[in-house]
Coordinates of C-alpha atoms in Angstrom, one line a residue:
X1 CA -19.2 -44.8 60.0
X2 CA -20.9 -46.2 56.8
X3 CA -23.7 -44.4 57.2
X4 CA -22.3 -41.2 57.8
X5 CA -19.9 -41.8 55.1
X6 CA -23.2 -42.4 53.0
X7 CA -24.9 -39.0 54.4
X8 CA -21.6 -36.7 53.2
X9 CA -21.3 -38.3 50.0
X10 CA -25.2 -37.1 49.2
X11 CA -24.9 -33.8 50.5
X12 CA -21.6 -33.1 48.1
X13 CA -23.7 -34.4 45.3
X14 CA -26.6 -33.2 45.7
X15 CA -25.9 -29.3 44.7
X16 CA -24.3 -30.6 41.8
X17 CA -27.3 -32.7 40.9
X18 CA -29.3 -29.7 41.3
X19 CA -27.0 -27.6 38.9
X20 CA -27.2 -30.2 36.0
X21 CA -31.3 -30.8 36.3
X22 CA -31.0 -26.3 36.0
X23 CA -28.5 -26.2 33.0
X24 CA -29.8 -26.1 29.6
X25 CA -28.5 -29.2 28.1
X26 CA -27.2 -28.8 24.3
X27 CA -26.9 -32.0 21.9
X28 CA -24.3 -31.8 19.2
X29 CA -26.1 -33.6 16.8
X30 CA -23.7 -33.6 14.1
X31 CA -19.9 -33.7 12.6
X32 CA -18.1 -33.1 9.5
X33 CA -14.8 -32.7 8.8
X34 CA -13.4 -30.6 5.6
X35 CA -10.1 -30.0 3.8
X36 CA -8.4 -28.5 1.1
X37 CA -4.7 -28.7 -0.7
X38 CA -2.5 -29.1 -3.0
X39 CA 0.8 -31.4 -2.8
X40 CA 2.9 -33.3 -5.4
X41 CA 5.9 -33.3 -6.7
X42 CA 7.6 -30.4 -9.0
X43 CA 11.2 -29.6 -10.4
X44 CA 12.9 -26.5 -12.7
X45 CA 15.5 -28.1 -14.6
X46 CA 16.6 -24.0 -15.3
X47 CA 17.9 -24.1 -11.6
X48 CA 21.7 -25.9 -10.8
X49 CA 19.5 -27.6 -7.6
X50 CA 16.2 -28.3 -9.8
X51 CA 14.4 -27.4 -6.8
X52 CA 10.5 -26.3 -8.1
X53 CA 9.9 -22.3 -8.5
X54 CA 7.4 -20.5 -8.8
X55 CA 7.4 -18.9 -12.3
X56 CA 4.8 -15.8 -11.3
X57 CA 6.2 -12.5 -11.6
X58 CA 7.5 -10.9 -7.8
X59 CA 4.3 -9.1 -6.0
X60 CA 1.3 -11.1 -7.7
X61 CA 1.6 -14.0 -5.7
X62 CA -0.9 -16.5 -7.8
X63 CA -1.6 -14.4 -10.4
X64 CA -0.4 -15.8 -13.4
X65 CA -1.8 -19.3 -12.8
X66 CA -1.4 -21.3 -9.6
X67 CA -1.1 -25.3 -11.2
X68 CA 3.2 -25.1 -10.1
X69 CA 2.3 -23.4 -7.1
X70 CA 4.0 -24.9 -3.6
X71 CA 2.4 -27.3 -1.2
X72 CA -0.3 -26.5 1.2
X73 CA -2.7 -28.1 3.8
X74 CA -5.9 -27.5 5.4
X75 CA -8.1 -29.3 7.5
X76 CA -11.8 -28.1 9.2
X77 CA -13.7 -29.9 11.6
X78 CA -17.2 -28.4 12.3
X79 CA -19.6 -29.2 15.2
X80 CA -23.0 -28.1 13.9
X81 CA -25.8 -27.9 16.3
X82 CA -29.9 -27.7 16.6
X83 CA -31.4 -26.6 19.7
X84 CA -33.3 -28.8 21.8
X85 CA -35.3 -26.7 24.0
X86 CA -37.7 -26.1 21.2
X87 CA -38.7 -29.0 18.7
X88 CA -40.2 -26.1 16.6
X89 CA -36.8 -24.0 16.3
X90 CA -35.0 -24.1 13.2
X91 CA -31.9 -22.3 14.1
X92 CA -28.7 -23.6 12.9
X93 CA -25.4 -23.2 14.4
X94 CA -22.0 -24.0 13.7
X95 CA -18.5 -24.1 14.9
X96 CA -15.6 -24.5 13.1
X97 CA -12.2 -24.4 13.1
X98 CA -9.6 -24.4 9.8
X99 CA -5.8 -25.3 10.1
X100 CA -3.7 -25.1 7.8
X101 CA -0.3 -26.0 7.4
X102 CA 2.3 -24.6 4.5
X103 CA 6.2 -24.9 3.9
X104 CA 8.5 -23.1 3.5
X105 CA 12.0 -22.3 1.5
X106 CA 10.4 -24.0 -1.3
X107 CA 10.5 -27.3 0.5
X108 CA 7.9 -30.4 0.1
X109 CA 5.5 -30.4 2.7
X110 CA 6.2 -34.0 3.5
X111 CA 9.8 -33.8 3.8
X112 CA 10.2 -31.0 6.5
X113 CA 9.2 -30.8 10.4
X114 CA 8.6 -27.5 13.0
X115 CA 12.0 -27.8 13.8
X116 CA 13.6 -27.7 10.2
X117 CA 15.1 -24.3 8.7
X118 CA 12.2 -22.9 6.8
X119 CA 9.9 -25.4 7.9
X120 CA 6.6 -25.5 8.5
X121 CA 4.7 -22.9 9.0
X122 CA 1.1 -23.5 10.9
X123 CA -1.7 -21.2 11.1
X124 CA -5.6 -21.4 12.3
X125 CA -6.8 -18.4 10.5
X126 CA -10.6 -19.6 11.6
X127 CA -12.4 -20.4 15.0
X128 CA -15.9 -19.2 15.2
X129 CA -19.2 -20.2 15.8
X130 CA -22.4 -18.6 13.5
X131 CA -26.1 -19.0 13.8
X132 CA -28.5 -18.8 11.2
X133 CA -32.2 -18.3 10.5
X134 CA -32.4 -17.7 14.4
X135 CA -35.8 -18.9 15.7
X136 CA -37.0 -19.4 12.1
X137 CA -36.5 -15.8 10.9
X138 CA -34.0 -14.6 8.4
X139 CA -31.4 -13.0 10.8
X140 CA -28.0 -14.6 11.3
X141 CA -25.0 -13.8 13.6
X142 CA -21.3 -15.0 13.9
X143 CA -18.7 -14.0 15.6
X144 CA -14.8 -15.3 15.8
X145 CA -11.9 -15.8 13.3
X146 CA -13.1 -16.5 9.6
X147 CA -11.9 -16.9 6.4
X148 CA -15.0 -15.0 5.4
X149 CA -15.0 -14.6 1.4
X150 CA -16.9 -15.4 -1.4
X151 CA -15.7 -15.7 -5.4
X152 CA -12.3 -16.0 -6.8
X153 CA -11.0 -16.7 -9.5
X154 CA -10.1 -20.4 -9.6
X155 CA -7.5 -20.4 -11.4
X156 CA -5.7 -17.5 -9.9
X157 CA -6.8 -18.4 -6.1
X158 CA -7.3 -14.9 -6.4
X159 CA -10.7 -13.4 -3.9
X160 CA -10.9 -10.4 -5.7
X161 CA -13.3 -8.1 -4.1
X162 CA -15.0 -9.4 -0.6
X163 CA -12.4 -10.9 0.7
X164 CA -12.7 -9.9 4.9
X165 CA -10.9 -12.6 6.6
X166 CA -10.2 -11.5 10.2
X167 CA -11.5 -11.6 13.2
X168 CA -14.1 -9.8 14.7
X169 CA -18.6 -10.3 14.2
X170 CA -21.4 -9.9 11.8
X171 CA -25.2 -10.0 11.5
X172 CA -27.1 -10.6 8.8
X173 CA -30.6 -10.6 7.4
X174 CA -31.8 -12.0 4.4
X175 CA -29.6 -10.0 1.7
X176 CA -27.9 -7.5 3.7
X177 CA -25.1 -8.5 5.9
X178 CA -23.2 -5.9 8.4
X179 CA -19.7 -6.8 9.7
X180 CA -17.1 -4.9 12.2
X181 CA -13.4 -6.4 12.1
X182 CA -10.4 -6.1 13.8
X183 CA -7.3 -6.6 11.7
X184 CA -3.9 -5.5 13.1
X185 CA -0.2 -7.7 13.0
X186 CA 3.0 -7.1 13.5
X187 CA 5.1 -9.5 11.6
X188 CA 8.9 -8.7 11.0
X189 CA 10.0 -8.0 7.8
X190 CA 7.1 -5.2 6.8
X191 CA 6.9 -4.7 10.7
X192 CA 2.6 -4.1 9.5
X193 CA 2.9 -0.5 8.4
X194 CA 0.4 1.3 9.6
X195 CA -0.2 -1.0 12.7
X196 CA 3.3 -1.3 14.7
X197 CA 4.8 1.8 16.2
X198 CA 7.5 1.9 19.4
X199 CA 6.2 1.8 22.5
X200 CA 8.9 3.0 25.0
X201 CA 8.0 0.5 28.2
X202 CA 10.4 0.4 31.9
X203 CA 13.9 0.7 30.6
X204 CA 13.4 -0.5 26.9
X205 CA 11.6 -0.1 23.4
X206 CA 8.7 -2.3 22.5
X207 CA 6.8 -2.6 19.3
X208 CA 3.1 -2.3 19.9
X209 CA 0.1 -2.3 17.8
X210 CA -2.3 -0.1 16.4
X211 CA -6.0 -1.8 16.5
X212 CA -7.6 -1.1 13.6
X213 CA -11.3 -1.2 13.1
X214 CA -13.3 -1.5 10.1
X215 CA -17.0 -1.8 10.1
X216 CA -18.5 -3.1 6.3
X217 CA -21.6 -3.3 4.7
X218 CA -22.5 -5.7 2.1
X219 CA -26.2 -5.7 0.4
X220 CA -27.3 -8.2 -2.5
X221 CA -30.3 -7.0 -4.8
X222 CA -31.6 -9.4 -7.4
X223 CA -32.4 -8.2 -10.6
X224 CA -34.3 -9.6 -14.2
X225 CA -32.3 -12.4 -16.6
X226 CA -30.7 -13.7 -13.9
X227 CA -28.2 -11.0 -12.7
X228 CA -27.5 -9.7 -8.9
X229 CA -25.5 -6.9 -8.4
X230 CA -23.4 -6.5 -4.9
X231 CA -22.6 -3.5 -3.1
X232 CA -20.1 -2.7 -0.7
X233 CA -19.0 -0.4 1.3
X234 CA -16.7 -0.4 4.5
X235 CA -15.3 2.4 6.6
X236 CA -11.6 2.5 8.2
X237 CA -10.2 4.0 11.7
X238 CA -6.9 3.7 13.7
X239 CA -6.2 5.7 17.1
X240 CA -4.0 8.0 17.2
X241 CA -0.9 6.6 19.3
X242 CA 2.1 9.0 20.5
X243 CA 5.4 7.2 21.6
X244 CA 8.1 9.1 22.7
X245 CA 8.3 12.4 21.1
X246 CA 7.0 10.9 17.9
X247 CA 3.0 11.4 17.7
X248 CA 1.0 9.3 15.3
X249 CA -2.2 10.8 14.5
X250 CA -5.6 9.3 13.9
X251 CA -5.2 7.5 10.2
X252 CA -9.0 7.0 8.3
X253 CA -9.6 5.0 4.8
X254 CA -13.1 4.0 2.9
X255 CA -14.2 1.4 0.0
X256 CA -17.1 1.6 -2.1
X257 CA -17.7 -1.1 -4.9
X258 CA -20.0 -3.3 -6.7
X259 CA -20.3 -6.6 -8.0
X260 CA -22.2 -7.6 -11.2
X261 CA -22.9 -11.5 -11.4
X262 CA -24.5 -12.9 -14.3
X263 CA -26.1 -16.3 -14.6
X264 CA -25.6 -17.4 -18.5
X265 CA -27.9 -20.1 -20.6
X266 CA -25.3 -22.7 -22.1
X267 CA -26.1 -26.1 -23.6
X268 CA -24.6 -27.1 -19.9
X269 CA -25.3 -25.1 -16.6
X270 CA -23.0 -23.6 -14.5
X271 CA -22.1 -20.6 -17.0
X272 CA -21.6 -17.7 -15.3
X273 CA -20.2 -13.8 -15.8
X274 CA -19.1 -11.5 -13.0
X275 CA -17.7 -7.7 -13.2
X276 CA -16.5 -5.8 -9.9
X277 CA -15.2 -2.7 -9.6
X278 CA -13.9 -1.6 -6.2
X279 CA -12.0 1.6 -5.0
X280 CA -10.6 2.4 -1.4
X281 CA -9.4 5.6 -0.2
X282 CA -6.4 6.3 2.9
X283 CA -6.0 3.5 4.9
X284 CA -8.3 0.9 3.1
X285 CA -6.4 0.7 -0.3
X286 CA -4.6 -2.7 0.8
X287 CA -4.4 -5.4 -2.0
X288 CA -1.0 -6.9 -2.9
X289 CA 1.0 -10.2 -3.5
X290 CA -2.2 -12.0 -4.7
X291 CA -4.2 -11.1 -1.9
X292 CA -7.0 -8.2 -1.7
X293 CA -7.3 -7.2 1.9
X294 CA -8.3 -4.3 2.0
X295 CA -6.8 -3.7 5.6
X296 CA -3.4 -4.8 4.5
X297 CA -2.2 -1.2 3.8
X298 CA 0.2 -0.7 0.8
X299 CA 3.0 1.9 0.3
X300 CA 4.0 4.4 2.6
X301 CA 2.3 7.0 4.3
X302 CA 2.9 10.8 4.0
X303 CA 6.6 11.7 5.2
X304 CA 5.4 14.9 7.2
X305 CA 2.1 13.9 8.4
X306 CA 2.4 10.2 8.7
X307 CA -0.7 9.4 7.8
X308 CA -2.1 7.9 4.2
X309 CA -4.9 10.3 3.8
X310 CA -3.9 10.7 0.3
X311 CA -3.3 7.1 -0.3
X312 CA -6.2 5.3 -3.0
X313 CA -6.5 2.2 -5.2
X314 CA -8.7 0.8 -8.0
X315 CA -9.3 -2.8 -8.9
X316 CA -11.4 -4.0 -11.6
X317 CA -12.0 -7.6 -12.4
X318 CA -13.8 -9.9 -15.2
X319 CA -14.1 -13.3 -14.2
X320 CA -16.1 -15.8 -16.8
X321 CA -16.7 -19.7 -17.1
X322 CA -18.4 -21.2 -20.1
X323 CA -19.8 -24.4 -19.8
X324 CA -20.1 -24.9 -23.5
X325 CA -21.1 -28.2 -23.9
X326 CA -20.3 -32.3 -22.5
X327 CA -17.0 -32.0 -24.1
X328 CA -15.5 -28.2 -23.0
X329 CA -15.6 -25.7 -21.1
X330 CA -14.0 -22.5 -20.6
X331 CA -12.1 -20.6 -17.9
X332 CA -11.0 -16.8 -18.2
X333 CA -10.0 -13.4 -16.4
X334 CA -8.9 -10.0 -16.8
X335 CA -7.8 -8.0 -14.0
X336 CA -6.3 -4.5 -12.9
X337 CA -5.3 -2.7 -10.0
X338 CA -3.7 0.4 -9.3
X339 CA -2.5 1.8 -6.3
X340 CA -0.9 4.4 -4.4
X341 CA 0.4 5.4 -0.8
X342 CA 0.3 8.4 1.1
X343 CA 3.5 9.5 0.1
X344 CA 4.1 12.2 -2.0
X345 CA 6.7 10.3 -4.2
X346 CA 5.7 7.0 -6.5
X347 CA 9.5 5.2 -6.0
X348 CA 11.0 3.9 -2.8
X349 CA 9.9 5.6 0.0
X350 CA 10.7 5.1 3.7
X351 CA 7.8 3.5 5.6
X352 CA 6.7 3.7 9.2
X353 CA 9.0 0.8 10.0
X354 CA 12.0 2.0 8.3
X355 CA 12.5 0.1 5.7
X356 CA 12.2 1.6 1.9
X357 CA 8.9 -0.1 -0.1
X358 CA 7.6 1.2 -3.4
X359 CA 4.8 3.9 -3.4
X360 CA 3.3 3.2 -6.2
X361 CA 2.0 -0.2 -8.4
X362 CA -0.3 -1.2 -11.5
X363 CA -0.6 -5.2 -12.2
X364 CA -2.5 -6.2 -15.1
X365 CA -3.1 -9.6 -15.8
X366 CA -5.2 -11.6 -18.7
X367 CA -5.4 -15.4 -18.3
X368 CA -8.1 -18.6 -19.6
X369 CA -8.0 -21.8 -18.5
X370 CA -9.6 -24.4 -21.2
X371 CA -10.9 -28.1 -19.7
X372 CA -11.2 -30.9 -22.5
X373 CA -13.2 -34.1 -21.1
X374 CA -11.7 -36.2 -23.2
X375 CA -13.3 -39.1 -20.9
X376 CA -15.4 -39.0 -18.0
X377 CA -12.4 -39.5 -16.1
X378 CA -9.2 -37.9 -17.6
X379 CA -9.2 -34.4 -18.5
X380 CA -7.0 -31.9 -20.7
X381 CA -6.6 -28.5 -19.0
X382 CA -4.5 -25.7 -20.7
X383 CA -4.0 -22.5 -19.3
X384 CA -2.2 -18.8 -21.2
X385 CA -1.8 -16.0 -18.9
X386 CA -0.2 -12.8 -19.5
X387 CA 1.0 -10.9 -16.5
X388 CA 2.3 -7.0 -16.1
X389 CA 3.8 -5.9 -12.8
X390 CA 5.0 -1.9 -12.7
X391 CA 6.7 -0.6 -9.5
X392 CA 7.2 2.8 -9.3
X393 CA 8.8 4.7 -12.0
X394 CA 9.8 1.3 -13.2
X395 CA 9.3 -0.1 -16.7
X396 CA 7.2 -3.0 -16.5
X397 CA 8.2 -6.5 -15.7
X398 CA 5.9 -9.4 -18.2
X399 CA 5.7 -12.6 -18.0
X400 CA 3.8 -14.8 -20.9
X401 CA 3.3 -18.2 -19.2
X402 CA 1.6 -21.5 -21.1
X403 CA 0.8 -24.4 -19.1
X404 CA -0.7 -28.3 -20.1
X405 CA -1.6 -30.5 -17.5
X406 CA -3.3 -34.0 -18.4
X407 CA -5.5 -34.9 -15.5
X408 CA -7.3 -38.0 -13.6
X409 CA -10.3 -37.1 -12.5
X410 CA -11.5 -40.4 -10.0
X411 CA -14.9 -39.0 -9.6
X412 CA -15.6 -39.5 -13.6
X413 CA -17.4 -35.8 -13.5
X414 CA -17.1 -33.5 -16.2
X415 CA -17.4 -30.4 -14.4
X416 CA -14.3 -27.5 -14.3
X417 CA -15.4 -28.1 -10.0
X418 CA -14.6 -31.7 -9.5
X419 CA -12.0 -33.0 -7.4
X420 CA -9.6 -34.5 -6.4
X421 CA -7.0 -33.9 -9.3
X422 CA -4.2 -35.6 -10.3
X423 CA -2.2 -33.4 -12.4
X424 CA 0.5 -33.9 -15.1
X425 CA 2.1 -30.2 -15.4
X426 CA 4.1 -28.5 -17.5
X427 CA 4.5 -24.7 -17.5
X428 CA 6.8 -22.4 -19.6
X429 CA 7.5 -19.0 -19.4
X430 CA 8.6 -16.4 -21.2
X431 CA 9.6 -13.3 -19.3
X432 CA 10.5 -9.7 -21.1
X433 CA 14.4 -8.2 -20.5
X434 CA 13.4 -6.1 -17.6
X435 CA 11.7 -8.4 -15.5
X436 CA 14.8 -11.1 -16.6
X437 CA 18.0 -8.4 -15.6
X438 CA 15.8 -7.9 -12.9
X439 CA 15.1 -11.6 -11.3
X440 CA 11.3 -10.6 -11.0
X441 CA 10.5 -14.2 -10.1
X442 CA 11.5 -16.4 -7.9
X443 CA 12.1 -18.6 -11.1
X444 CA 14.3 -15.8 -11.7
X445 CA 16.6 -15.7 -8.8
X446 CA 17.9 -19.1 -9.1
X447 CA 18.2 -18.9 -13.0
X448 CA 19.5 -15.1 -13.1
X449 CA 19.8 -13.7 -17.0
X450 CA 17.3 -16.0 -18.4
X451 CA 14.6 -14.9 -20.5
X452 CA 12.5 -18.2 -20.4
X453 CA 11.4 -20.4 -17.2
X454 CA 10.0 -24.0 -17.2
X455 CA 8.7 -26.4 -14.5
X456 CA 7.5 -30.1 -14.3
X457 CA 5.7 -32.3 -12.1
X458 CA 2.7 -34.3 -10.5
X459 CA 0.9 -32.8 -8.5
X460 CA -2.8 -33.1 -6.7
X461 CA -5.4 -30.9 -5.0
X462 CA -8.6 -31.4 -3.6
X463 CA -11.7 -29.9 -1.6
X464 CA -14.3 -31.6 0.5
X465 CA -16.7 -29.8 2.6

């Protein structure tokens, strides 16, 4: 019996053995782990519960400084590997994942679970894996969920002109990158005008989803004194869908733009200049509440055709730091965006999903951050910003804002880039009568009537990649 015993237990192994010696056998060779945030501690003494608002005007989300902004969390492990079937390959590849993890309702981050009221709110907005310099040449490819974007303004956590995180895939060689996404959400309150629509299914009404697909191109070309100009282009589609005896037809949108970046020669490196300038047509003029999707579709389309054919924005953004010496440096922005939906009208106009959104919007926004190292390890930053949000036929709602914030620096760098922080802040702001009678903040709506807003706390934020 042993022996037979013996003589079945190698025959089950033995195509198994087989299989393994066949399979290419990959090695992760190596592991890091990244994160980002911001959590602390902040109060309004304004508001009867002193619970910490946001003093940024409704619809600009960071713009207007970001140092009082709530709590958030990120984490992103990476597996990075190197092949092994050919010592002489130099190909790189990656996989990563980013979580991130953000209250809500205002509350701490630390003080709430899943299964509090306006709790926590998790997301893993990347999971992907990307290759590059394949076989030693200068082609790259990727494909999965990314947060896939490139400068901001700091200050503003504000990606103001390649921003295309989504999901979808990309090659790349050398300078020239070519990327197709595929955006499309259905989320509630907006309900993701253009993308949701009723589908009538076996005895009942379901909201379904338009896919939308965008295909951009991105090409960098290097130029004398240490400038490089960007350009981009991306083009829109979205099927038409029919439901019921309510057709919506094929919906289209484009974006051209171009990025000037500009290397400058201070006493201290790290000086820099960049202008963009960006305009989408139809579908493609998305870019609101601090972010600049260009997928996330604002206003509302035409009332008769349903589509946003006539629908356009403009965005233009300087973005400067000046390293001016050991002792200073120098943090500013100007931005503006205008934008328009397919209606015909620039108030409230009913959207796909029914409910009535504004047609029509201009921000404008001016801000500097300035660091003083008084030490190598404690730092004065001081930021003004001036902020302009008009909706519609609205008068403008302004916000002037002024914010100090003494900070330990444990790495002992001074560079505007090193981190962690640990932050004194104080920010106060001063909002005109419009945006005041009109609680344009979320300050605003807790303190109703007030012309000026102020907040206090500790916080800290970090990076590490």
């Amino acid at each position: 019996m042993k022996a037979i015993r013996q003589i079945l237990l190698t025959g089950m192994l033995l195509p198994l053995s087989i299989g393994f010696s066949n399979a290419q056998v990959v090695t992760n060779k190596h592991f890091s782990l990244g994160t980002t945030g911001r959590i602390g501690a902040i109060v309004s003494p304004g508001i009867a519960g002193k619970t910490g608002k946001p003093l940024n005007l409704h619809g600009q989300g960071s713009i207007g400084g970001r140092l009082e902004q709530g709590d958030y969390f990120d984490l992103m492990p990476s597996i990075h590997f190197t092949p092994v079937t050919v010592k002489e390959d130099t190909t790189y590849i990656d996989f990563q994942v980013r979580m991130g993890v953000y209250p809500s309702g205002g509350q701490f981050l630390g003080n709430v679970t899943s299964r509090s009221t306006d709790g926590l709110t998790i997301a893993m907005p990347e999971a992907y894996v990307e290759a590059r310099n394949i076989v030693g040449s200068n082609w790259s490819a990727w494909a999965g969920a990314r947060y896939r974007r490139y400068d901001d303004i700091h200050i503003n956590d504000y990606f103001y002109f390649d921003d295309h995180s989504s999901q979808g895939f990309g090659i790349g060689r050398k300078q020239t990158e070519l990327t197709v996404l595929f955006p499309a959400f259905s989320d509630g309150g907006a309900s993701a005008t253009p993308y949701a629509y009723p589908a009538a299914g076996k005895g009942s009404t379901q909201t379904a989803i338009r896919q939308r697909t965008i295909v951009i191109g991105e090409h960098t070309i290097n130029l004398p004194y240490q400038n490089r100009v960007k350009f981009l282009g991306e083009y829109h589609s979205l099927p038409a869908v029919r439901s019921d005896s309510i057709a919506y037809p094929e919906d289209k949108g484009w974006v051209i733009g171009a990025k000037l970046s500009t290397d400058l020669p201070t006493t201290k490196k790290g000086s820099f200049n960049q202008l963009a300038v960006r305009y989408g047509k139809g579908i493609a003029n998305g870019g609101d509440g601090g972010n600049t999707f260009t997928w996330a579709t604002y206003g509302a389309p035409d009332t008769e055709t349903r589509q946003f054919t006539n629908a356009r924005s403009l965005a233009v953004v300087e973005h400067f730091l000046l390293n001016l010496s050991n002792k200073f440096s120098l943090n500013g922005y100007a931005l503006y965006t205008n934008s328009r939906g397919g209606a015909a009208a620039t108030g409230k106009v009913r959207n796909q999903a029914g409910n009535f959104v504004y047609n029509s919007k201009t921000d404008l926004a001016v801000g500097f951050r300035s660091f003083v190292y008084l030490t190598d390890w404690f730092h004065l930053l001081n930021e003004l910003h001036y902020t302009s949000r008009t909706d519609g036929d609205q008068p403008a709602a302004e916000m002037i804002k002024f914010t100090i914030a003494p900070t330990l620096v444990p790495t002992a760098s001074r560079d505007p880039w090193a981190r962690p922080h640990i932050r004194l802040v104080v920010s106060t702001a001063k909002y005109n009568t419009f945006a005041s009678e009109n609680t344009s903040s979320d300050y605003l709506q807790q303190a109703a009537g007030r012309n000026w807003g102020v907040t206090l706390g500790v916080r800290s934020e970090w990076w590490l990649f």
